[in-house]
Coordinates of C-alpha atoms and ligand atoms in Angstrom, one line a residue:
M13 CA 0.0 0.0 -0.1
P14 CA 1.6 3.3 -1.1
L15 CA 2.1 5.9 1.6
N16 CA 0.5 9.3 1.5
A17 CA 2.6 12.3 1.0
C18 CA 2.8 13.1 4.8
E19 CA 3.6 9.4 5.6
L20 CA 6.3 9.5 3.0
E21 CA 7.7 12.7 4.5
I22 CA 7.9 11.0 7.9
D23 CA 9.4 7.9 6.6
L24 CA 12.1 9.9 4.6
F25 CA 13.0 11.6 7.7
C26 CA 13.3 8.4 9.6
R27 CA 15.1 6.3 7.0
G28 CA 16.8 8.9 4.7
M29 CA 17.4 8.1 1.0
R30 CA 20.1 6.7 -1.1
V31 CA 21.3 8.9 -4.1
P32 CA 23.2 6.7 -6.7
D33 CA 26.2 8.4 -8.3
E34 CA 24.6 8.0 -11.7
V35 CA 21.6 10.2 -10.7
P36 CA 22.4 13.8 -11.8
L37 CA 21.6 16.5 -9.4
D38 CA 22.5 19.4 -11.7
G39 CA 21.2 22.7 -10.4
A40 CA 19.8 21.1 -7.2
R41 CA 20.1 23.1 -3.9
G42 CA 23.4 22.0 -2.3
I43 CA 23.5 20.3 0.9
S44 CA 23.9 23.0 3.5
R45 CA 25.5 22.5 6.9
T46 CA 24.1 25.4 9.0
R47 CA 22.5 25.9 12.3
A48 CA 22.0 22.7 14.4
G49 CA 22.7 20.7 11.3
L50 CA 19.1 19.8 10.4
G51 CA 19.4 21.1 6.8
S52 CA 22.1 18.4 6.1
G53 CA 20.0 16.7 3.6
L54 CA 18.6 17.1 0.1
E55 CA 15.7 19.4 -0.4
V56 CA 12.8 17.8 -2.2
V57 CA 9.1 18.5 -2.8
I58 CA 6.5 15.8 -2.6
P59 CA 3.2 16.6 -4.4
G60 CA 0.4 16.4 -1.9
G61 CA -1.9 14.8 -4.1
S62 CA -4.8 15.9 -2.0
W63 CA -7.0 19.1 -1.4
V64 CA -5.6 19.0 2.2
K65 CA -2.1 19.8 1.2
E66 CA -0.7 20.6 -2.2
R67 CA 3.1 20.3 -1.7
I68 CA 5.2 19.0 1.1
W69 CA 8.8 20.1 1.5
V70 CA 11.3 17.7 3.0
N71 CA 15.0 18.0 3.7
V72 CA 15.8 14.3 3.2
P73 CA 18.8 12.8 5.0
V74 CA 21.2 11.5 2.4
E75 CA 24.7 11.7 4.1
E76 CA 24.1 10.1 7.4
S77 CA 25.0 6.4 7.8
F78 CA 21.4 5.3 8.4
A79 CA 20.5 6.9 4.9
H80 CA 23.0 4.6 3.2
E81 CA 21.0 1.6 4.4
S82 CA 17.6 3.2 3.4
P83 CA 15.2 1.3 1.2
Y84 CA 14.5 4.6 -0.6
V85 CA 16.4 5.3 -3.6
L86 CA 16.4 8.4 -5.9
E87 CA 15.9 7.9 -9.5
G88 CA 15.4 10.0 -12.6
S89 CA 17.0 13.2 -13.9
P90 CA 16.2 16.9 -14.3
L91 CA 14.9 16.1 -17.9
D92 CA 12.5 13.3 -17.2
G93 CA 11.7 14.1 -13.6
Y94 CA 12.6 12.4 -10.3
R95 CA 11.1 9.7 -8.4
V96 CA 11.8 8.1 -5.1
R97 CA 11.7 4.2 -5.4
D98 CA 10.9 2.1 -2.3
D99 CA 12.9 -1.1 -2.8
R100 CA 10.7 -2.9 -0.3
N101 CA 7.7 -2.9 -2.7
S102 CA 8.9 -1.1 -5.9
V103 CA 6.4 1.7 -5.3
R104 CA 7.6 4.9 -7.1
Y105 CA 6.8 8.3 -5.8
P106 CA 7.2 11.3 -8.0
I107 CA 9.0 14.2 -6.4
E108 CA 10.5 17.4 -7.5
I109 CA 14.1 18.6 -6.6
P110 CA 13.9 22.4 -6.3
P111 CA 16.7 24.3 -8.1
E112 CA 19.3 26.4 -6.3
P113 CA 18.4 30.0 -6.5
A114 CA 20.6 32.2 -8.6
W115 CA 21.2 34.6 -5.7
Y116 CA 23.2 31.7 -3.9
A117 CA 26.1 32.5 -6.3
K118 CA 26.0 36.3 -5.7
S119 CA 27.7 38.5 -3.1
T120 CA 26.5 41.3 -1.1
T121 CA 27.8 44.8 -1.8
R122 CA 30.4 44.2 1.0
G123 CA 31.6 41.2 -0.8
I124 CA 30.1 38.4 1.4
P125 CA 28.8 35.4 -0.5
M126 CA 25.0 35.5 0.1
N127 CA 24.7 31.7 0.8
R128 CA 27.1 32.3 3.7
I129 CA 24.6 34.8 5.2
G130 CA 21.3 32.8 4.8
V131 CA 20.0 29.7 3.1
L132 CA 16.5 28.5 1.9
Q133 CA 15.1 25.7 4.2
G134 CA 11.9 24.8 2.3
T135 CA 10.3 28.2 1.1
Y136 CA 11.7 30.5 3.9
L137 CA 15.1 32.2 4.5
G138 CA 16.9 31.0 7.5
V139 CA 19.7 33.1 9.0
Y140 CA 21.8 32.3 12.0
I141 CA 22.5 35.6 13.4
N142 CA 24.6 34.7 16.5
M143 CA 28.4 34.4 16.2
V144 CA 28.3 31.0 17.6
C145 CA 26.0 29.5 20.2
T146 CA 27.7 30.3 23.5
F147 CA 27.2 26.8 24.8
W148 CA 30.1 25.8 22.5
N149 CA 32.4 28.2 24.2
Y150 CA 32.2 26.5 27.7
S151 CA 35.0 24.0 28.7
P152 CA 34.0 21.3 28.7
S153 CA 31.5 22.3 26.0
L154 CA 27.8 22.4 27.1
N155 CA 26.2 22.2 23.5
C156 CA 23.2 20.1 22.9
R157 CA 24.3 16.7 22.1
F158 CA 22.5 16.4 18.7
C159 CA 23.8 19.8 17.5
T160 CA 26.6 20.7 15.0
T161 CA 26.3 24.4 15.0
G162 CA 29.7 24.9 16.6
N163 CA 31.2 23.0 13.6
N164 CA 29.3 24.9 10.9
V165 CA 29.5 28.5 11.9
G166 CA 32.6 29.9 10.5
E167 CA 33.2 26.8 8.3
H168 CA 30.1 27.2 6.2
E169 CA 28.6 30.4 7.4
V170 CA 30.0 33.9 8.0
V171 CA 30.7 34.2 11.8
D172 CA 29.4 37.8 12.3
K173 CA 26.6 38.9 10.2
A174 CA 26.0 42.5 9.5
V175 CA 22.5 43.8 9.5
A176 CA 23.1 45.3 6.0
D177 CA 24.1 41.9 4.6
V178 CA 21.1 40.2 6.1
V179 CA 18.8 42.8 4.6
E180 CA 20.4 42.5 1.1
V181 CA 20.1 38.6 1.2
A182 CA 16.5 38.9 2.4
R183 CA 15.7 41.2 -0.5
A184 CA 17.3 38.8 -3.0
A185 CA 15.4 35.9 -1.5
R186 CA 12.2 37.8 -1.6
D187 CA 12.6 39.1 -5.2
E188 CA 14.1 36.0 -6.8
S189 CA 12.7 33.1 -4.6
G190 CA 9.3 34.6 -3.5
V191 CA 10.4 34.4 0.2
T192 CA 7.7 35.8 2.6
F193 CA 9.3 34.8 5.8
V194 CA 12.9 35.3 7.3
H195 CA 13.7 33.2 10.3
L196 CA 16.4 34.5 12.6
N197 CA 18.0 31.9 14.8
A198 CA 20.7 32.4 17.5
G199 CA 21.2 29.3 19.7
F200 CA 22.3 30.7 23.1
Q201 CA 23.2 34.3 22.7
G202 CA 24.9 34.6 26.2
S203 CA 25.5 38.2 27.5
R204 CA 24.3 39.6 24.1
G205 CA 20.8 38.9 25.3
V206 CA 17.6 38.7 23.3
Q207 CA 18.0 42.4 22.5
F208 CA 20.8 41.8 20.1
A209 CA 18.2 40.5 17.5
E210 CA 16.3 43.9 17.6
P211 CA 18.4 45.7 14.9
Y212 CA 17.9 42.7 12.5
I213 CA 14.2 42.5 13.2
A214 CA 13.7 46.4 12.8
A215 CA 15.7 46.5 9.5
L216 CA 13.9 43.5 7.9
K217 CA 10.5 45.0 8.8
E218 CA 11.5 48.5 7.6
Q219 CA 13.7 48.0 4.6
V220 CA 12.6 44.6 3.2
G221 CA 8.9 44.1 4.3
V222 CA 8.7 40.3 5.1
L223 CA 7.4 38.3 8.0
V224 CA 10.1 37.8 10.5
G225 CA 10.4 35.1 13.1
A226 CA 13.1 34.8 15.8
Q227 CA 14.3 31.8 17.6
L228 CA 16.4 32.9 20.7
A229 CA 17.3 31.3 24.0
P230 CA 14.9 32.5 26.6
Q231 CA 15.7 35.2 29.0
K232 CA 14.4 35.9 32.4
D233 CA 13.3 39.6 31.8
F234 CA 10.4 38.9 29.5
S235 CA 10.0 42.6 28.7
H236 CA 12.6 42.0 26.0
Y237 CA 10.0 39.9 24.2
D238 CA 7.4 42.8 24.4
R239 CA 10.1 44.9 22.7
L240 CA 10.5 42.4 19.8
I241 CA 6.8 42.2 19.5
A242 CA 6.7 46.1 19.4
L243 CA 9.2 46.1 16.8
G244 CA 6.9 43.9 14.6
V245 CA 8.3 40.4 14.9
D246 CA 5.6 38.1 13.5
H247 CA 6.7 34.8 15.2
L248 CA 8.6 33.7 18.2
S249 CA 9.8 30.1 18.7
F250 CA 11.4 28.4 21.6
C251 CA 13.4 25.3 21.4
L252 CA 12.3 23.2 24.4
E253 CA 13.7 20.1 22.7
F254 CA 12.8 17.6 25.4
V255 CA 9.9 17.4 27.8
D256 CA 11.2 14.9 30.3
P257 CA 13.4 16.8 32.6
E258 CA 15.9 14.0 32.8
W259 CA 16.3 13.7 29.0
F260 CA 16.3 17.6 28.8
A261 CA 19.2 17.7 31.3
K262 CA 21.1 14.7 29.6
I263 CA 21.0 15.9 26.1
C264 CA 21.0 19.7 26.6
P265 CA 23.4 20.3 29.4
G266 CA 23.9 23.9 28.6
K267 CA 20.2 24.8 28.6
E268 CA 19.8 22.7 31.8
R269 CA 22.7 24.3 33.7
V270 CA 22.5 27.9 32.5
L271 CA 18.8 28.5 31.8
G272 CA 16.8 25.6 33.4
Q273 CA 13.9 23.9 31.6
Q274 CA 11.1 26.0 33.3
I275 CA 12.0 29.2 31.6
F276 CA 11.2 27.7 28.2
F277 CA 7.6 26.9 29.3
D278 CA 7.3 30.4 31.0
S279 CA 8.6 32.1 27.8
I280 CA 6.1 30.3 25.6
E281 CA 3.3 31.2 28.0
H282 CA 4.3 34.8 28.2
C283 CA 4.7 35.3 24.4
A284 CA 1.6 33.3 23.5
K285 CA -0.5 35.5 25.7
R286 CA 0.7 38.6 23.9
M287 CA 0.8 37.4 20.3
P288 CA -2.1 36.0 18.2
K289 CA -2.9 32.3 18.4
G290 CA -0.4 30.4 16.4
A291 CA 2.2 33.1 16.3
V292 CA 4.3 31.4 18.8
S293 CA 5.8 27.9 18.6
G294 CA 7.4 25.4 20.8
E295 CA 10.0 23.1 19.3
I296 CA 10.5 19.6 20.5
I297 CA 12.5 16.7 19.1
A298 CA 10.8 13.2 18.8
G299 CA 12.5 9.9 18.7
V300 CA 14.9 10.3 21.7
E301 CA 12.9 10.6 24.9
P302 CA 9.9 8.4 25.6
I303 CA 7.0 9.1 23.3
E304 CA 4.6 9.8 26.2
A305 CA 6.8 12.8 27.1
T306 CA 6.7 14.0 23.5
L307 CA 2.9 13.8 23.3
K308 CA 2.6 15.6 26.7
G309 CA 4.8 18.3 25.4
I310 CA 2.8 18.7 22.2
D311 CA -0.4 19.0 24.3
W312 CA 1.2 21.5 26.7
I313 CA 2.2 23.8 23.8
A314 CA -1.0 23.6 21.9
D315 CA -3.1 24.1 25.2
H316 CA -1.2 27.4 25.6
G317 CA -2.1 28.8 22.2
A318 CA 1.2 28.1 20.5
F319 CA 1.8 25.5 17.8
P320 CA 4.1 22.5 18.3
T321 CA 7.0 22.1 15.8
V322 CA 8.1 18.5 16.0
C323 CA 11.6 17.6 14.6
I324 CA 12.3 14.0 13.9
F325 CA 15.6 13.3 15.6
R326 CA 18.4 13.2 13.1
P327 CA 21.7 11.8 14.2
T328 CA 23.8 14.3 12.2
I329 CA 27.3 13.6 11.2
G330 CA 29.8 15.3 13.6
S331 CA 27.4 15.5 16.5
A332 CA 27.8 13.6 19.8
M333 CA 24.7 11.6 18.8
E334 CA 26.0 10.6 15.4
N335 CA 25.8 7.0 16.2
W336 CA 22.3 6.9 17.7
P337 CA 19.6 5.2 15.7
S338 CA 17.2 7.3 13.8
P339 CA 13.6 6.9 14.9
A340 CA 11.0 4.4 13.6
F341 CA 8.1 5.4 11.3
D342 CA 5.7 3.4 13.5
Q343 CA 6.6 5.6 16.4
M344 CA 6.8 8.9 14.5
R345 CA 3.4 8.6 12.7
P346 CA 1.2 8.7 15.9
V347 CA 3.3 11.6 17.1
M348 CA 2.6 13.6 14.0
E349 CA -1.1 12.6 14.1
H350 CA -1.2 13.9 17.7
V351 CA 0.1 17.2 16.6
Y352 CA -2.9 17.7 14.4
Q353 CA -5.3 16.6 17.0
A354 CA -3.8 18.9 19.7
C355 CA -4.0 21.8 17.2
R356 CA -7.5 20.9 16.3
R357 CA -8.5 20.7 19.9
N358 CA -7.2 24.2 20.5
W359 CA -8.3 25.7 17.3
I360 CA -4.7 26.7 16.3
P361 CA -4.9 28.2 12.8
I362 CA -2.0 26.1 11.4
G363 CA -0.9 26.9 7.8
A364 CA -2.6 30.3 7.7
A365 CA 0.6 32.3 6.9
P366 CA 1.4 32.7 3.2
N367 CA 4.1 30.5 1.6
I368 CA 5.8 29.2 4.7
E369 CA 6.9 25.6 4.2
V370 CA 9.6 24.4 6.5
S371 CA 11.6 21.4 5.1
I372 CA 13.4 20.4 8.3
V373 CA 10.2 19.5 10.3
V374 CA 6.8 18.0 9.6
N375 CA 4.8 21.1 9.2
P376 CA 1.7 21.0 11.5
D377 CA -0.6 21.4 8.6
D378 CA 1.1 18.4 6.8
T379 CA -0.4 16.2 9.6
A380 CA -3.9 16.7 8.3
M381 CA -3.1 13.9 5.8
L382 CA -2.7 11.5 8.8
V383 CA -6.0 11.6 10.5
P384 CA -9.4 10.0 10.0
R385 CA -11.9 12.1 8.0
T386 CA -14.5 12.6 10.8
P387 CA -17.0 15.5 11.0
G388 CA -14.7 17.2 13.5
F389 CA -11.9 17.0 10.8
Y390 CA -14.0 18.8 8.2
V391 CA -15.1 21.5 10.7
Y392 CA -11.5 22.2 11.6
E393 CA -10.4 22.2 8.0
A394 CA -13.2 24.7 7.2
Y395 CA -12.0 26.9 10.1
R396 CA -8.4 26.7 8.9
R397 CA -9.4 27.8 5.4
T398 CA -11.5 30.6 6.7
A399 CA -8.8 31.7 9.0
R400 CA -6.2 31.7 6.2
A401 CA -8.6 33.7 3.8
L402 CA -9.4 36.3 6.5
A403 CA -5.7 36.7 7.5
Q404 CA -4.5 37.4 3.9
P405 CA -5.0 41.2 4.0
L406 CA -3.4 41.3 7.4
F407 CA -0.3 39.4 6.2
S408 CA -0.1 41.6 3.1
R409 CA -0.1 44.7 5.3
R410 CA 2.6 43.1 7.5
M411 CA 4.7 42.3 4.5
R412 CA 4.9 45.9 3.3
P413 CA 8.1 47.7 4.4
R414 CA 7.2 49.7 7.5
P415 CA 8.2 53.4 7.8
R416 CA 11.5 53.7 9.5
R417 CA 11.2 54.3 13.3
D418 CA 13.7 55.0 16.0
S419 CA 14.8 51.4 16.2
G420 CA 18.4 52.0 16.1
A421 CA 18.7 49.8 12.9
N422 CA 21.2 51.5 10.7
G423 CA 22.6 48.7 8.7
E424 CA 25.7 48.3 10.9
N425 CA 26.6 45.5 13.1
P426 CA 24.4 45.0 16.2
P427 CA 25.7 46.1 19.6
A428 CA 27.5 43.3 21.5
Q429 CA 25.3 44.0 24.5
G430 CA 22.4 46.2 25.5
G431 CA 19.2 47.0 23.7
R432 CA 17.9 49.8 21.7
T433 CA 14.6 51.7 21.9
A434 CA 11.9 49.7 20.3
G435 CA 9.2 51.7 18.4
G436 CA 6.3 50.7 16.4
S437 CA 2.9 49.0 16.8
A438 CA 2.3 46.1 19.1
T439 CA -0.3 44.7 16.7
N440 CA 0.6 41.2 15.4
V441 CA -0.7 38.6 13.0
Ligands
LIG18 S1 21.2 26.0 21.9 FE1 21.7 23.7 21.6 S2 20.8 23.2 19.6 FE2 20.8 25.5 19.7 S3 22.7 26.1 18.7 FE3 23.1 25.9 20.9 S4 23.9 23.9 21.2 FE4 22.9 23.9 19.2

């Protein structure tokens, strides 16, 4: 029995895919080692084949050792199209391999290669704005054990990203790739604080006109989040990673020792109360801690008006967990089904924002393909479509460049410490 598009997405995350040498990948997006390493695969698009979801973006693991044992094999070419063949039953799934955008080969006016500033992960632009996550600077290192950021920044990315360069790359991504969303990620920013993201957010809102998300380590003084919201940030996400306290401490020693797990819950709660439903997300990793803890985390996040983004654990090359097994499909499918049910129960308008498809996680709205077609399903799907239609004018407004305010964003590097006066409206999507 062939899998549906979301099931195939899950299984590809779990098993990876083999890419034979003779299959040409001319023009495909290169494999990018950035951030925590989750973008280490081949970007592909699976046609949804359903009114529920038209296209599903997946960053398929191809380099890790488990991918070399995968029953999935890529076949085809740019000329006659690509397919993923499942060697267990010879089922072939048509897929697309999105081309690398022309701006990847360009440089900013300051001479920095644009793809060392930001990369596409699905349809959005991801920019790692921190120099390097501060957990990597401790001795012994306190980095999260699944992460490879400390190996990637500097090697594959520019260490210190000027606001002017980020603006220029965001403009290119918007104009040439139709990007609507820029996601700023920082790992643990140490003494720089949440406020070091302010000049980036202000400049992107004022000079580019895109939706902007920020993923920063939480900070005790929550007024900093209010300042980001006032600057116009559209989305805030918090990497809780693991729900079971013991697993949290074991896999994320820096988060445990320096921040503590509770602050992640408190930050999500604080921001979700101040932003529209679905504008905040909590990220967790499935496939390491007991599944019951993951399900509990999904429920907690959705019950607080945020949406759960669930990464399927990937034992990335170079991480301390490189030799851990990747999760099993039979365990991950119920987790993703649970994401949908939790969002439905809490009327989270998943999938409402325009053109935001994240390739490194199973998008919450992909999971609509996993659940039984009950009357409740159709009611929620009707609600989601209505919410999406009603939100379009609002998103269009928020994607217009905002008049320049006294944000302090002047195209120069952000300050190493200390904030700047945040101006602007506190309205949000
Ligand atoms: S907080 Fe953890 S996952 Fe994030 S960049 Fe730092 S070490 Fe990596």
